[in-house]
mmCIF file of C-alpha atoms and ligand atoms in Angstrom:
data_model
loop_
_atom_site.group_PDB
_atom_site.id
_atom_site.type_symbol
_atom_site.label_atom_id
_atom_site.label_comp_id
_atom_site.label_asym_id
_atom_site.label_seq_id
_atom_site.Cartn_x
_atom_site.Cartn_y
_atom_site.Cartn_z
ATOM 1 C CA MET A 13 -42.067 16.860 22.137
ATOM 2 C CA PRO A 14 -41.674 20.648 21.438
ATOM 3 C CA PHE A 15 -42.510 21.202 25.092
ATOM 4 C CA THR A 16 -39.257 19.511 26.022
ATOM 5 C CA LEU A 17 -37.397 22.212 24.070
ATOM 6 C CA LEU A 18 -39.231 24.983 25.908
ATOM 7 C CA GLU A 19 -38.603 23.317 29.245
ATOM 8 C CA ASN A 20 -34.914 22.961 28.350
ATOM 9 C CA ASN A 21 -34.878 26.639 27.484
ATOM 10 C CA ARG A 22 -36.351 27.735 30.811
ATOM 11 C CA GLU A 23 -33.817 25.602 32.628
ATOM 12 C CA TRP A 24 -30.946 27.023 30.563
ATOM 13 C CA SER A 25 -32.085 30.626 31.146
ATOM 14 C CA ARG A 26 -32.371 29.967 34.866
ATOM 15 C CA LYS A 27 -28.872 28.460 35.053
ATOM 16 C CA MET A 28 -27.297 31.287 33.070
ATOM 17 C CA ARG A 29 -28.855 33.931 35.340
ATOM 18 C CA GLU A 30 -27.778 31.973 38.374
ATOM 19 C CA GLN A 31 -24.151 32.082 37.200
ATOM 20 C CA ASP A 32 -24.298 35.702 36.060
ATOM 21 C CA PRO A 33 -27.374 37.782 36.981
ATOM 22 C CA GLU A 34 -26.615 40.481 34.369
ATOM 23 C CA TYR A 35 -25.807 38.053 31.565
ATOM 24 C CA PHE A 36 -28.887 38.650 29.423
ATOM 25 C CA GLU A 37 -29.075 42.382 30.079
ATOM 26 C CA ARG A 38 -25.530 42.766 28.807
ATOM 27 C CA LEU A 39 -26.116 40.623 25.716
ATOM 28 C CA ALA A 40 -29.409 42.315 24.910
ATOM 29 C CA ASN A 41 -27.679 45.687 24.690
ATOM 30 C CA GLN A 42 -25.127 44.714 22.071
ATOM 31 C CA GLN A 43 -23.390 41.987 20.124
ATOM 32 C CA SER A 44 -19.793 42.380 19.047
ATOM 33 C CA PRO A 45 -18.678 39.074 17.604
ATOM 34 C CA ARG A 46 -15.193 38.902 16.092
ATOM 35 C CA PHE A 47 -16.078 35.934 13.904
ATOM 36 C CA LEU A 48 -18.432 35.210 11.037
ATOM 37 C CA TRP A 49 -19.052 31.488 10.643
ATOM 38 C CA ILE A 50 -20.244 30.129 7.314
ATOM 39 C CA GLY A 51 -21.054 26.484 7.901
ATOM 40 C CA CYS A 52 -23.249 23.612 6.792
ATOM 41 C CA SER A 53 -26.811 23.290 8.117
ATOM 42 C CA ASP A 54 -25.973 19.718 9.151
ATOM 43 C CA SER A 55 -27.297 19.178 12.686
ATOM 44 C CA ARG A 56 -24.021 17.546 13.726
ATOM 45 C CA VAL A 57 -21.925 20.679 13.176
ATOM 46 C CA PRO A 58 -23.142 23.355 15.627
ATOM 47 C CA ALA A 59 -20.808 26.345 15.318
ATOM 48 C CA ASN A 60 -20.852 27.603 18.910
ATOM 49 C CA GLU A 61 -20.573 24.217 20.521
ATOM 50 C CA ILE A 62 -17.610 22.843 18.562
ATOM 51 C CA THR A 63 -15.612 26.063 18.906
ATOM 52 C CA GLY A 64 -16.439 26.708 22.565
ATOM 53 C CA LEU A 65 -17.919 30.125 21.778
ATOM 54 C CA ALA A 66 -20.639 31.671 23.937
ATOM 55 C CA PRO A 67 -23.717 33.554 22.669
ATOM 56 C CA GLY A 68 -22.588 36.928 21.312
ATOM 57 C CA GLU A 69 -19.200 35.685 20.144
ATOM 58 C CA VAL A 70 -19.895 34.393 16.640
ATOM 59 C CA PHE A 71 -22.240 35.565 13.882
ATOM 60 C CA VAL A 72 -23.514 32.461 12.127
ATOM 61 C CA HIS A 73 -24.728 31.704 8.623
ATOM 62 C CA ARG A 74 -25.482 28.120 7.701
ATOM 63 C CA ASN A 75 -26.788 26.551 4.510
ATOM 64 C CA ILE A 76 -26.533 23.183 2.795
ATOM 65 C CA SER A 77 -22.832 22.521 2.130
ATOM 66 C CA ASN A 78 -21.643 25.939 3.380
ATOM 67 C CA ARG A 79 -21.882 27.642 0.000
ATOM 68 C CA VAL A 80 -21.121 31.267 -0.889
ATOM 69 C CA GLU A 81 -23.186 31.945 -4.011
ATOM 70 C CA ASN A 82 -23.075 35.341 -5.685
ATOM 71 C CA TRP A 83 -26.799 35.101 -6.530
ATOM 72 C CA ASP A 84 -27.800 34.333 -2.933
ATOM 73 C CA ARG A 85 -29.061 37.606 -1.407
ATOM 74 C CA ASN A 86 -29.179 35.948 1.989
ATOM 75 C CA ILE A 87 -25.459 35.335 2.320
ATOM 76 C CA LEU A 88 -24.563 38.606 0.576
ATOM 77 C CA ALA A 89 -26.623 40.494 3.169
ATOM 78 C CA VAL A 90 -24.989 38.506 5.969
ATOM 79 C CA LEU A 91 -21.544 39.418 4.625
ATOM 80 C CA GLN A 92 -22.438 43.085 4.280
ATOM 81 C CA PHE A 93 -23.806 43.259 7.821
ATOM 82 C CA ALA A 94 -20.979 41.249 9.368
ATOM 83 C CA ILE A 95 -18.272 43.339 7.697
ATOM 84 C CA ASN A 96 -19.758 46.842 7.669
ATOM 85 C CA GLN A 97 -21.757 46.847 10.909
ATOM 86 C CA LEU A 98 -20.311 44.151 13.142
ATOM 87 C CA ARG A 99 -16.810 44.620 11.748
ATOM 88 C CA VAL A 100 -15.837 40.991 12.210
ATOM 89 C CA GLU A 101 -12.123 40.275 11.975
ATOM 90 C CA HIS A 102 -12.341 36.675 10.797
ATOM 91 C CA ILE A 103 -14.569 34.898 8.312
ATOM 92 C CA ILE A 104 -14.494 31.140 8.657
ATOM 93 C CA VAL A 105 -15.867 28.778 6.036
ATOM 94 C CA CYS A 106 -16.214 25.456 7.823
ATOM 95 C CA GLY A 107 -17.232 22.405 5.838
ATOM 96 C CA HIS A 108 -17.354 18.884 7.168
ATOM 97 C CA HIS A 109 -16.472 15.410 5.999
ATOM 98 C CA GLY A 110 -19.359 13.227 4.851
ATOM 99 C CA CYS A 111 -21.456 16.244 3.834
ATOM 100 C CA GLY A 112 -24.871 15.163 2.515
ATOM 101 C CA GLY A 113 -25.082 18.054 0.031
ATOM 102 C CA ILE A 114 -21.771 17.066 -1.543
ATOM 103 C CA LYS A 115 -22.852 13.417 -1.665
ATOM 104 C CA ALA A 116 -26.118 14.425 -3.340
ATOM 105 C CA ALA A 117 -24.129 16.410 -5.909
ATOM 106 C CA THR A 118 -22.151 13.295 -6.848
ATOM 107 C CA GLU A 119 -25.399 11.380 -7.315
ATOM 108 C CA GLY A 120 -27.265 14.182 -9.086
ATOM 109 C CA THR A 121 -30.792 12.943 -8.576
ATOM 110 C CA GLU A 122 -32.319 15.858 -6.642
ATOM 111 C CA GLU A 123 -35.040 18.031 -8.153
ATOM 112 C CA GLY A 124 -36.838 21.246 -7.125
ATOM 113 C CA PRO A 125 -35.151 23.929 -5.013
ATOM 114 C CA LEU A 126 -32.733 21.375 -3.596
ATOM 115 C CA GLY A 127 -31.673 20.386 -7.096
ATOM 116 C CA ASP A 128 -31.137 24.069 -7.974
ATOM 117 C CA TRP A 129 -29.045 24.582 -4.860
ATOM 118 C CA ILE A 130 -26.893 21.550 -5.609
ATOM 119 C CA LEU A 131 -26.332 22.354 -9.297
ATOM 120 C CA PRO A 132 -23.215 24.538 -8.754
ATOM 121 C CA ILE A 133 -21.826 21.848 -6.437
ATOM 122 C CA ARG A 134 -22.283 19.310 -9.242
ATOM 123 C CA ARG A 135 -20.250 21.575 -11.492
ATOM 124 C CA MET A 136 -17.526 21.715 -8.856
ATOM 125 C CA VAL A 137 -17.521 17.899 -8.645
ATOM 126 C CA GLN A 138 -17.158 17.627 -12.443
ATOM 127 C CA ASP A 139 -14.333 20.184 -12.557
ATOM 128 C CA ALA A 140 -12.375 18.829 -9.572
ATOM 129 C CA PRO A 141 -8.720 17.963 -10.362
ATOM 130 C CA LEU A 142 -9.174 14.480 -8.868
ATOM 131 C CA GLN A 143 -12.019 12.111 -9.700
ATOM 132 C CA ARG A 144 -13.564 9.004 -8.111
ATOM 133 C CA GLU A 145 -10.974 6.623 -9.649
ATOM 134 C CA ASP A 146 -8.164 8.507 -7.881
ATOM 135 C CA PHE A 147 -9.436 7.382 -4.466
ATOM 136 C CA ALA A 148 -9.444 4.035 -2.694
ATOM 137 C CA SER A 149 -12.959 4.519 -1.363
ATOM 138 C CA GLU A 150 -16.110 6.485 -2.037
ATOM 139 C CA ASN A 151 -15.764 8.110 1.416
ATOM 140 C CA ASP A 152 -12.237 9.367 0.679
ATOM 141 C CA TRP A 153 -13.499 10.898 -2.554
ATOM 142 C CA ILE A 154 -16.455 12.606 -0.826
ATOM 143 C CA ASN A 155 -14.193 13.960 1.921
ATOM 144 C CA TYR A 156 -11.794 15.323 -0.694
ATOM 145 C CA LEU A 157 -14.728 17.053 -2.408
ATOM 146 C CA CYS A 158 -15.864 18.500 0.950
ATOM 147 C CA GLU A 159 -12.429 20.089 1.302
ATOM 148 C CA GLN A 160 -12.369 21.280 -2.324
ATOM 149 C CA ASN A 161 -15.754 22.875 -1.687
ATOM 150 C CA VAL A 162 -14.367 24.883 1.245
ATOM 151 C CA ARG A 163 -11.390 26.041 -0.840
ATOM 152 C CA GLU A 164 -13.743 27.161 -3.602
ATOM 153 C CA GLN A 165 -15.914 29.165 -1.177
ATOM 154 C CA VAL A 166 -12.863 30.968 0.217
ATOM 155 C CA ARG A 167 -11.873 31.866 -3.356
ATOM 156 C CA VAL A 168 -15.367 33.266 -3.947
ATOM 157 C CA LEU A 169 -15.139 35.299 -0.726
ATOM 158 C CA ARG A 170 -11.840 36.822 -1.844
ATOM 159 C CA LYS A 171 -13.668 38.424 -4.763
ATOM 160 C CA ASN A 172 -16.619 39.595 -2.669
ATOM 161 C CA PHE A 173 -17.362 43.298 -3.048
ATOM 162 C CA CYS A 174 -17.774 44.032 0.692
ATOM 163 C CA ILE A 175 -14.553 42.264 1.606
ATOM 164 C CA ARG A 176 -12.580 44.041 -1.111
ATOM 165 C CA GLU A 177 -14.018 47.409 -0.128
ATOM 166 C CA ALA A 178 -13.197 46.779 3.537
ATOM 167 C CA GLU A 179 -9.626 45.826 2.693
ATOM 168 C CA ARG A 180 -9.223 48.905 0.519
ATOM 169 C CA ALA A 181 -10.332 50.994 3.511
ATOM 170 C CA GLY A 182 -7.738 49.322 5.712
ATOM 171 C CA GLN A 183 -10.130 47.069 7.617
ATOM 172 C CA GLN A 184 -8.531 43.703 8.347
ATOM 173 C CA VAL A 185 -10.696 40.727 7.441
ATOM 174 C CA GLN A 186 -8.989 37.352 7.587
ATOM 175 C CA LEU A 187 -10.440 34.420 5.662
ATOM 176 C CA HIS A 188 -10.140 30.836 6.855
ATOM 177 C CA GLY A 189 -11.033 27.482 5.306
ATOM 178 C CA TRP A 190 -11.692 24.705 7.786
ATOM 179 C CA VAL A 191 -13.075 21.185 7.682
ATOM 180 C CA TYR A 192 -14.710 19.370 10.579
ATOM 181 C CA GLY A 193 -14.344 15.629 11.083
ATOM 182 C CA LEU A 194 -17.592 13.943 12.095
ATOM 183 C CA ASN A 195 -15.573 10.938 13.283
ATOM 184 C CA ASP A 196 -13.356 12.717 15.788
ATOM 185 C CA GLY A 197 -15.006 16.109 16.328
ATOM 186 C CA LEU A 198 -11.820 17.881 15.273
ATOM 187 C CA ILE A 199 -11.470 20.889 12.980
ATOM 188 C CA ARG A 200 -8.596 20.980 10.511
ATOM 189 C CA ASP A 201 -7.315 24.220 9.015
ATOM 190 C CA LEU A 202 -6.972 23.704 5.251
ATOM 191 C CA GLY A 203 -4.494 26.571 5.084
ATOM 192 C CA VAL A 204 -6.182 28.408 2.241
HETATM 193 CO CO1 CO B 321 -23.137 19.147 5.184
#
C-alpha cells in the first residue's frame, strides 16, 4: 500500500519536470507564499487542492477543528514565521461543515490528549448564542457551531502579538474567516 504513494510521487515528479524542467530548482531556492492557511486536519479539506494553489503558494497549518490556541506553541511559531519571515499578506482560517472535532465537543466523551484539545471547543459550544433547540436539525446546529468556531479563531488572531506588532510597523496582514461545504466543495466567506 505505501508503495503506491511512492509510485504516485515518482509519476508526479516526472510529470512536473516534463511540463517545466526548472520547476523544482526554482521552488527549492525559495518559497514566497502570500497566504497562511489555518485549516482542519480533516482529509476532505486539502488546502492547495480546493483553492487551486500550487506548491510554494500557501503556507499551511492544520489541526483538529482549525483552532488558534494561545497555549499552542506550534501555531504560535507558525504565525511568527509566516508573518515575520514569509511576510504573508493574508491569513485564512478555514473551517468546514460537519467537522468531527466540533461534533465531538457537543458529545463530550473524549479523553486523553484529544479530550484536552476539545475542551476549549466544548466551552465555545456552551457559550454559543444559539443552542441545539434553536435549530431544526442536529446537522444545522453543528454547521452553525463550525462557523462560530471560525469567527472565534479570527477574534483570537486579532489579539495575536505578532499580528499586532506587524500592523504597528505598517505591515498589512488581512484576516479572513471561511467555511468549506463538504456537500458542494464550495468555500463561503463569513465576512468576519
Ligand atoms: Co474538521
